[in-house]
mmCIF file of C-alpha atoms in Angstrom:
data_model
loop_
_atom_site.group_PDB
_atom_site.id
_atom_site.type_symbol
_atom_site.label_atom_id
_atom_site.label_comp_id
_atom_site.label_asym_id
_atom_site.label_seq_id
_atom_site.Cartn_x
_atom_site.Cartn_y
_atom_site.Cartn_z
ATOM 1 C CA UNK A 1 -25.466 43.204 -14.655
ATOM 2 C CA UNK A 2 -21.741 42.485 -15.391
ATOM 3 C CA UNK A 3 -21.209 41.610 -11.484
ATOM 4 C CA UNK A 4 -24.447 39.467 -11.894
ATOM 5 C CA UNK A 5 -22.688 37.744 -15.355
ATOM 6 C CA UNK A 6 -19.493 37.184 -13.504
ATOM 7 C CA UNK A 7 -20.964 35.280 -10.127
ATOM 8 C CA UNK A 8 -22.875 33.202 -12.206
ATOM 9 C CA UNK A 9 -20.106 32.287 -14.614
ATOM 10 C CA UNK A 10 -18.250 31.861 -11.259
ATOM 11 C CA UNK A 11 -21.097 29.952 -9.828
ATOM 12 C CA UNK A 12 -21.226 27.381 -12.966
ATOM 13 C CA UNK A 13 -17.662 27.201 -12.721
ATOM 14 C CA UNK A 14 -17.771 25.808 -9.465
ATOM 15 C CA UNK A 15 -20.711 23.615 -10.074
ATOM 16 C CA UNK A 16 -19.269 22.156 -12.948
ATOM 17 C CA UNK A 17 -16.302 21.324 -11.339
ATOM 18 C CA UNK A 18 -17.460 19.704 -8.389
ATOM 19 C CA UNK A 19 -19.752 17.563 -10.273
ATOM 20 C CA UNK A 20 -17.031 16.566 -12.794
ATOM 21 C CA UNK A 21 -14.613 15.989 -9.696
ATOM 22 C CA UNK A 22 -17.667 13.267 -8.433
ATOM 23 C CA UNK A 23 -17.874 12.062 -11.888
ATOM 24 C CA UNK A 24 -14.263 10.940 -11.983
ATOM 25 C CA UNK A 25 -14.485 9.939 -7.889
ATOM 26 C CA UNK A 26 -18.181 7.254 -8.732
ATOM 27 C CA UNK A 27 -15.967 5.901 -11.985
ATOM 28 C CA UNK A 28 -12.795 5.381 -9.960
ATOM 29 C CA UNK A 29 -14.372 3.415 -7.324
ATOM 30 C CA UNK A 30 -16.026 0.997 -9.913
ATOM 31 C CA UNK A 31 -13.861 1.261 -12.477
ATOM 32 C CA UNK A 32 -13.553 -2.112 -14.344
ATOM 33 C CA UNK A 33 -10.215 -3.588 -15.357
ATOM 34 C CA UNK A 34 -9.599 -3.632 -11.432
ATOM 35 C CA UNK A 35 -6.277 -5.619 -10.663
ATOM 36 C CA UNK A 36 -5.865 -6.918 -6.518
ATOM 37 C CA UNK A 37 -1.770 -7.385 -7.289
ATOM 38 C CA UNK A 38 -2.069 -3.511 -8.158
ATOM 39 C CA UNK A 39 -4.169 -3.109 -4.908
ATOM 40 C CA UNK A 40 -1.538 -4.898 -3.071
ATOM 41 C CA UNK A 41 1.505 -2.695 -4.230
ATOM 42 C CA UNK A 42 -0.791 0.457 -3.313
ATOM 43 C CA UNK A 43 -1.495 -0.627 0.413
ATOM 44 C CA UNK A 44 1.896 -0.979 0.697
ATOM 45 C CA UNK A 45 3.167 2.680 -1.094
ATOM 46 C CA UNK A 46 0.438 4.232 1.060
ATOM 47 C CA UNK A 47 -0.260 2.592 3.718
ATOM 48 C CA UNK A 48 2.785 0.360 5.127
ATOM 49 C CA UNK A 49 5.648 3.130 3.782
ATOM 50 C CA UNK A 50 3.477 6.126 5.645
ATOM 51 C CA UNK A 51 3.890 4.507 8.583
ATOM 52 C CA UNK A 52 7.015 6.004 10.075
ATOM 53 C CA UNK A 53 6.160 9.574 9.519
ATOM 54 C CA UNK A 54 2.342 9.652 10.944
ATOM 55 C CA UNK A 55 3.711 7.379 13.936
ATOM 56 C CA UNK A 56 6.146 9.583 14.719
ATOM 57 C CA UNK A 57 3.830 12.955 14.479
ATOM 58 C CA UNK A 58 1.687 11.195 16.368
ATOM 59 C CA UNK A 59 4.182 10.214 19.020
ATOM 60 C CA UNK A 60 5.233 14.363 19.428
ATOM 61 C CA UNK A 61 1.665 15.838 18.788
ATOM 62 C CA UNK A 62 0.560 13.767 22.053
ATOM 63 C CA UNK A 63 3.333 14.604 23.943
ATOM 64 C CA UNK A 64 3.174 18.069 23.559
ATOM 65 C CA UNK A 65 -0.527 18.090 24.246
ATOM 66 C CA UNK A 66 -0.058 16.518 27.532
ATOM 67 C CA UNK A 67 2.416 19.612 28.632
ATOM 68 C CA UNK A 68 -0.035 22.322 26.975
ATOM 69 C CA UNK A 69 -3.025 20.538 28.851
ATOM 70 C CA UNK A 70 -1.215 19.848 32.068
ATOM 71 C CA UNK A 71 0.160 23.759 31.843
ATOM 72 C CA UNK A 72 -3.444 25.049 31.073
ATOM 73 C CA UNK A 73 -5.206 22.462 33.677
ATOM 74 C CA UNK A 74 -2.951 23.804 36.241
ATOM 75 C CA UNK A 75 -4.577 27.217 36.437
ATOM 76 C CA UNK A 76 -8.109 25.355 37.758
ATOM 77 C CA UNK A 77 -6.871 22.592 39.469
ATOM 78 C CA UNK A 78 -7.234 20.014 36.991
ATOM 79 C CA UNK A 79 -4.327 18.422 36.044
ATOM 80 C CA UNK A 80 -5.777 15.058 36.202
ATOM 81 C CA UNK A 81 -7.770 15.274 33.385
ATOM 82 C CA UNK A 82 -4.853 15.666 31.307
ATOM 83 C CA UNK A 83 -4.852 11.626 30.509
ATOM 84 C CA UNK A 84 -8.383 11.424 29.301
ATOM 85 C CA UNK A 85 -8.466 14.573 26.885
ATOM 86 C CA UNK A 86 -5.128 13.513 25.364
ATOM 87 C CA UNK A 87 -6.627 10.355 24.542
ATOM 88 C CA UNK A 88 -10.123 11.752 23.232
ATOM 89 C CA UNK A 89 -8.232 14.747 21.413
ATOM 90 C CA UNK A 90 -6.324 12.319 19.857
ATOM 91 C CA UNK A 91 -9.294 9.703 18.881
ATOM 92 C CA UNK A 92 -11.631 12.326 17.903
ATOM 93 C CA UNK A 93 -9.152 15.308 16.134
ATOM 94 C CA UNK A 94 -5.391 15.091 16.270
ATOM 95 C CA UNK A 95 -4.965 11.460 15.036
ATOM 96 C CA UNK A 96 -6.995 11.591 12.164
ATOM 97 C CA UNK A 97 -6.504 14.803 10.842
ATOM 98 C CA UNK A 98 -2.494 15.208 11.361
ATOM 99 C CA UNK A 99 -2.274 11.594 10.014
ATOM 100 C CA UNK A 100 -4.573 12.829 7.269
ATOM 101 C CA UNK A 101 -2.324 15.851 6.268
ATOM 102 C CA UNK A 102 0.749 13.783 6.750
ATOM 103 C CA UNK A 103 -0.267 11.356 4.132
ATOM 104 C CA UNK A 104 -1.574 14.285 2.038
ATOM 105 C CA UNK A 105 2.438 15.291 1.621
ATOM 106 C CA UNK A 106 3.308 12.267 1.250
ATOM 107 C CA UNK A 107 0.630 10.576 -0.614
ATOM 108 C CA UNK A 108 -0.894 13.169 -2.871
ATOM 109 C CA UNK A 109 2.272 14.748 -4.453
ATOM 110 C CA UNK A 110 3.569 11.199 -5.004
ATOM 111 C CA UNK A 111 0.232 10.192 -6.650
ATOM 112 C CA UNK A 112 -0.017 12.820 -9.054
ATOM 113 C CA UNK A 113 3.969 13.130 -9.672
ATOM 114 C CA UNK A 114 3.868 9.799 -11.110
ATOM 115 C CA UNK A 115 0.245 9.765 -12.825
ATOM 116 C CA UNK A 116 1.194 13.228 -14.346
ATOM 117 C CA UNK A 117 4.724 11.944 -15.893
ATOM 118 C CA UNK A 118 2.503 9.097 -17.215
ATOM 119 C CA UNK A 119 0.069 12.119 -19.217
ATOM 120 C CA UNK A 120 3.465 13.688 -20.194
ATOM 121 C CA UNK A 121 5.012 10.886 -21.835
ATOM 122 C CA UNK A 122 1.570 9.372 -23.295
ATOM 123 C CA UNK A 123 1.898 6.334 -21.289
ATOM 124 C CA UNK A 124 -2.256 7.068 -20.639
ATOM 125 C CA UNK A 125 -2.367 7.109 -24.054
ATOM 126 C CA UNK A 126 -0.819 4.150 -24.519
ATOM 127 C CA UNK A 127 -3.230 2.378 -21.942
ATOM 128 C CA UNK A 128 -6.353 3.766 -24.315
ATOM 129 C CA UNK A 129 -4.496 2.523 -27.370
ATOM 130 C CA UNK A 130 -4.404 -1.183 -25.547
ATOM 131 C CA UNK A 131 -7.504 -1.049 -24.431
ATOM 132 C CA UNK A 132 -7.068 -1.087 -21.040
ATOM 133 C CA UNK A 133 -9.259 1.939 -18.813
ATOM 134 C CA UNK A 134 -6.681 3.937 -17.187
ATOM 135 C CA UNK A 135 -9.338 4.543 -14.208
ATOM 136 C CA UNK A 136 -9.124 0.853 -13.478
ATOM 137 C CA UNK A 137 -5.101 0.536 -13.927
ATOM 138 C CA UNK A 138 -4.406 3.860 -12.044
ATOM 139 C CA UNK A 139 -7.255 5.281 -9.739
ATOM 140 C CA UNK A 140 -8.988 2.513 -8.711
ATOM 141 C CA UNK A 141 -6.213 0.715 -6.811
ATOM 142 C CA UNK A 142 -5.004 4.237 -5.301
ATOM 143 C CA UNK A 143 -8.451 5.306 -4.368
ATOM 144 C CA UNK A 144 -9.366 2.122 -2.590
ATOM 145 C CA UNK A 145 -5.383 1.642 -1.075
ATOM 146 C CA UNK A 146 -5.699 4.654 0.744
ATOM 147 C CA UNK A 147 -9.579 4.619 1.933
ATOM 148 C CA UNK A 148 -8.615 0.882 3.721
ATOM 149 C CA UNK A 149 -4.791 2.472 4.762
ATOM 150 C CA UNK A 150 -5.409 5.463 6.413
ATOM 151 C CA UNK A 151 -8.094 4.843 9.054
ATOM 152 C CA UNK A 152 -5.146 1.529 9.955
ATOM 153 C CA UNK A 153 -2.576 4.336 10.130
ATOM 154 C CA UNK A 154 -5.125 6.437 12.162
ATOM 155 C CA UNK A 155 -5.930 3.786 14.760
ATOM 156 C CA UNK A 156 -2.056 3.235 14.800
ATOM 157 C CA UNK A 157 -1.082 6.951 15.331
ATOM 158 C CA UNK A 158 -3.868 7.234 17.901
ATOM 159 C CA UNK A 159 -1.936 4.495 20.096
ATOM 160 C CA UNK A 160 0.782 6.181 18.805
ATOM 161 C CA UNK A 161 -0.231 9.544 20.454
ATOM 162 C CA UNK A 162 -1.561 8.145 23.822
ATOM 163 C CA UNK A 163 1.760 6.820 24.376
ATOM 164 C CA UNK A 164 3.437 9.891 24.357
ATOM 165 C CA UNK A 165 1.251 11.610 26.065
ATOM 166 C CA UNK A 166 1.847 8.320 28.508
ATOM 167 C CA UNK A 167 5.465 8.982 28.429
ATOM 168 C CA UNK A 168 5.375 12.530 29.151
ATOM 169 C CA UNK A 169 3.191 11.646 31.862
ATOM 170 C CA UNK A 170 4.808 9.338 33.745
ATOM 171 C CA UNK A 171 8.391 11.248 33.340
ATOM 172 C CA UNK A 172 7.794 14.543 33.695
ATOM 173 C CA UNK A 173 3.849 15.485 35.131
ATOM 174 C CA UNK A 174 4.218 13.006 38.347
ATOM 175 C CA UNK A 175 1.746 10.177 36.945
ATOM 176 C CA UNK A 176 2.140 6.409 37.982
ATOM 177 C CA UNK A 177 1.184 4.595 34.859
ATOM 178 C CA UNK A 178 -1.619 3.380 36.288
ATOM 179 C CA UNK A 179 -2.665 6.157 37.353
ATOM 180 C CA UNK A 180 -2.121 7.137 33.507
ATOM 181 C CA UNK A 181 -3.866 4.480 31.881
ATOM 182 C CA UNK A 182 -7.295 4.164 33.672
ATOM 183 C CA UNK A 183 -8.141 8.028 33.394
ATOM 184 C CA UNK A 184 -7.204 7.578 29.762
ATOM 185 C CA UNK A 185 -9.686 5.120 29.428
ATOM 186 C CA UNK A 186 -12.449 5.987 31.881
ATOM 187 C CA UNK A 187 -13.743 9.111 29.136
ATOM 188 C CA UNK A 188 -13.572 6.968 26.504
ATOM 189 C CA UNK A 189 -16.183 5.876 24.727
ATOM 190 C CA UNK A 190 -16.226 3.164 21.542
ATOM 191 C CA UNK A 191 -17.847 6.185 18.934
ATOM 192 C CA UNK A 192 -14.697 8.347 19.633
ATOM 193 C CA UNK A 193 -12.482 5.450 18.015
ATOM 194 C CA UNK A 194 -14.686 4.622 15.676
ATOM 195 C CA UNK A 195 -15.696 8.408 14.375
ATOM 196 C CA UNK A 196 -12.030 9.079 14.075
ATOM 197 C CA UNK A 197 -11.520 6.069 12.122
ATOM 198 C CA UNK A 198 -14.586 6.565 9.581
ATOM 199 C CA UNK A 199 -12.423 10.409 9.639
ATOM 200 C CA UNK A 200 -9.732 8.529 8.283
ATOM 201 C CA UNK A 201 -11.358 6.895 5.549
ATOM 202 C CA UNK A 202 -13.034 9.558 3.707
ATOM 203 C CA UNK A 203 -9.716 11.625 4.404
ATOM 204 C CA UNK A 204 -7.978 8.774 2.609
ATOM 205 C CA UNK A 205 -10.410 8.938 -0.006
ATOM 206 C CA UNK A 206 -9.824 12.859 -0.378
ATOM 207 C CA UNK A 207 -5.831 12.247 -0.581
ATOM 208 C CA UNK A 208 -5.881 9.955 -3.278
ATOM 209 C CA UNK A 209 -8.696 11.809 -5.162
ATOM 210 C CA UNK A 210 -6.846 15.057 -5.032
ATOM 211 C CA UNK A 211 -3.472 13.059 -6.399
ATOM 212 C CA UNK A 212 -5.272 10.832 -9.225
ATOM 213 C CA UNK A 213 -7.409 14.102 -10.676
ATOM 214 C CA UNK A 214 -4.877 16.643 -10.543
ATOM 215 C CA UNK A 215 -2.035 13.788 -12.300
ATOM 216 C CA UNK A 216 -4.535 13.025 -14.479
ATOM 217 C CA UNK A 217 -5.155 16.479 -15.469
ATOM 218 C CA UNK A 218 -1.341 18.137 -15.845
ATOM 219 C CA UNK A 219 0.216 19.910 -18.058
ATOM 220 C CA UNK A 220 2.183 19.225 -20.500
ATOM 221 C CA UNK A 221 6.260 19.482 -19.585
ATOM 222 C CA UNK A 222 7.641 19.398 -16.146
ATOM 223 C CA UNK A 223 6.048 22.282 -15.262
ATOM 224 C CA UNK A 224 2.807 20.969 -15.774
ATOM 225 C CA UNK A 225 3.655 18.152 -13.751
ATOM 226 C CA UNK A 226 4.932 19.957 -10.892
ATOM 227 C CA UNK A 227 1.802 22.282 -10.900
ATOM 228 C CA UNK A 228 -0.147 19.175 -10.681
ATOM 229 C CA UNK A 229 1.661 18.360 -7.536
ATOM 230 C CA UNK A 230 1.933 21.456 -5.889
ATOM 231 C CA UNK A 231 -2.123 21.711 -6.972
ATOM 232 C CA UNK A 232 -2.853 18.065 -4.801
ATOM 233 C CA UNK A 233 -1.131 18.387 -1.884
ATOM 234 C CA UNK A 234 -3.026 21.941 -1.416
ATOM 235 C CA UNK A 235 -6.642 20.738 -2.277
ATOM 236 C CA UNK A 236 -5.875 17.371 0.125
ATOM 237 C CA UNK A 237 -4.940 19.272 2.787
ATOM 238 C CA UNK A 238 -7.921 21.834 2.619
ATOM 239 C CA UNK A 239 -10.465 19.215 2.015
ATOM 240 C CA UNK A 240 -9.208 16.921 4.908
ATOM 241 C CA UNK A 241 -9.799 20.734 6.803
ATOM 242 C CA UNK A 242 -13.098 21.268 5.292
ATOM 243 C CA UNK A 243 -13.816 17.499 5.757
ATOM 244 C CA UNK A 244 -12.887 17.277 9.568
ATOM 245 C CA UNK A 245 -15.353 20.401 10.231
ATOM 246 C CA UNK A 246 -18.381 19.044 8.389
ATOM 247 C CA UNK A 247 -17.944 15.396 9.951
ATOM 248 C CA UNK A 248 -16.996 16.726 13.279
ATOM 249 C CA UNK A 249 -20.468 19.169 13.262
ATOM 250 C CA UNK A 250 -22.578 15.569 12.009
ATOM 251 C CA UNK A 251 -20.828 13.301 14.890
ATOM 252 C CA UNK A 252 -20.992 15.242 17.375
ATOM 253 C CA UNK A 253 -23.807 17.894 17.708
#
């Protein structure tokens, strides 16, 4: 009986949670008070300012996945497929998901950093006291910022990726860039692009969820803020993991 008591005080737990984690996710997307000039300064903190470092893991994730695929492609006599699955593994996994985590660093510890100083000092408070909802000054903006941002910085890194894996091939696996560039885009097809890119969005979603909950929920003193941070980057990355399987299953089986 006490093992019985304990998974179902484990199982409400959990249920509780996740429904008061949807709770705050339905009220942040239609939060009233919603400002665009706060939407503005968001895309650009998440979006724009991300830029450099999911560009340039893109640029080295493709590159290195043309050598592994040429080295492994060698074994059966297919080197020349090494163009078209660096493209579609890029498209379909690697863009999205390593642009996901990238802006999970980035994005989620910087989200709930600042939103959890704001609980220390009572600046929430102060938002309450004016009468202004502190979903609509502080989660809506970041919440929709990062669900129009990331799948942008995912179609970006994607070119991003199929250049280097361009540049690789072309310098170092004998490849005219012609050559190159037609068997990247012969496999193609429009619903890898556009499944990595709807990816993106919910990953962006999960980022700035993860950042505006766990800020909004620190502790008191630094170390309650730091927790909070440590706490969002973790859950982002894990539910952009848990994410990627459950999307990838639903697109393509």
């Amino acid at each position: 009986m006490n093992a019985l008591a304990a998974l179902g005080r484990v199982t409400l737990r959990v249920v509780r949670g996740v429904g008061q984690v949807a709770i705050f996710a339905a009220r942040g997307l239609a939060a009233p008070g919603f400002h665009p000039a706060l939407l503005a300064r968001q895309l650009l903190r998440i979006g724009w300012l991300s830029l450099p470092v999911v560009g340039l893991t893109a640029l080295f994730t493709g590159a290195a996945l043309a050598l592994q695929i040429n080295s492994g492609g060698e074994r059966f006599q297919a080197g020349d497929v090494v163009p078209a699955i660096v493209a579609i593994g890029m498209v379909r996994e690697l863009g999205p998901v390593l642009g996901g985590l990238m802006v999970a660093a980035r994005v989620a510890s910087s989200i709930a950093a600042e939103i959890g100083s704001m609980r220390v000092s009572e600046q929430i408070d102060a938002l309450v006291t004016l009468s202004t909802d502190p979903m609509g000054w502080l989660v809506t903006p970041r919440l929709w910022a990062a669900i129009l941002s990331v799948p942008v910085l995912v179609a970006v890194g994607d070119a991003i990726g199929i250049m280097g894996g361009w540049l690789v091939g072309t310098t170092a696996l004998g490849f005219t860039s012609q050559a190159y560039i037609s068997n990247s885009w012969a496999y193609l097809e429009s619903w890898d692009v556009l499944s990595g890119l709807i990816k993106g969005a919910v990953f962006g979603a999960i980022v700035a969820l993860a950042g505006c909950w766990f800020g909004m929920h620190a502790g008191r003193g630094a170390e309650g803020v730091g927790r909070a941070t440590t706490n969002a980057v973790v859950a982002a990355s894990v539910g952009i993991l848990a994410a990627n399987f459950v999307l990838t299953g639903l697109f393509f089986t």
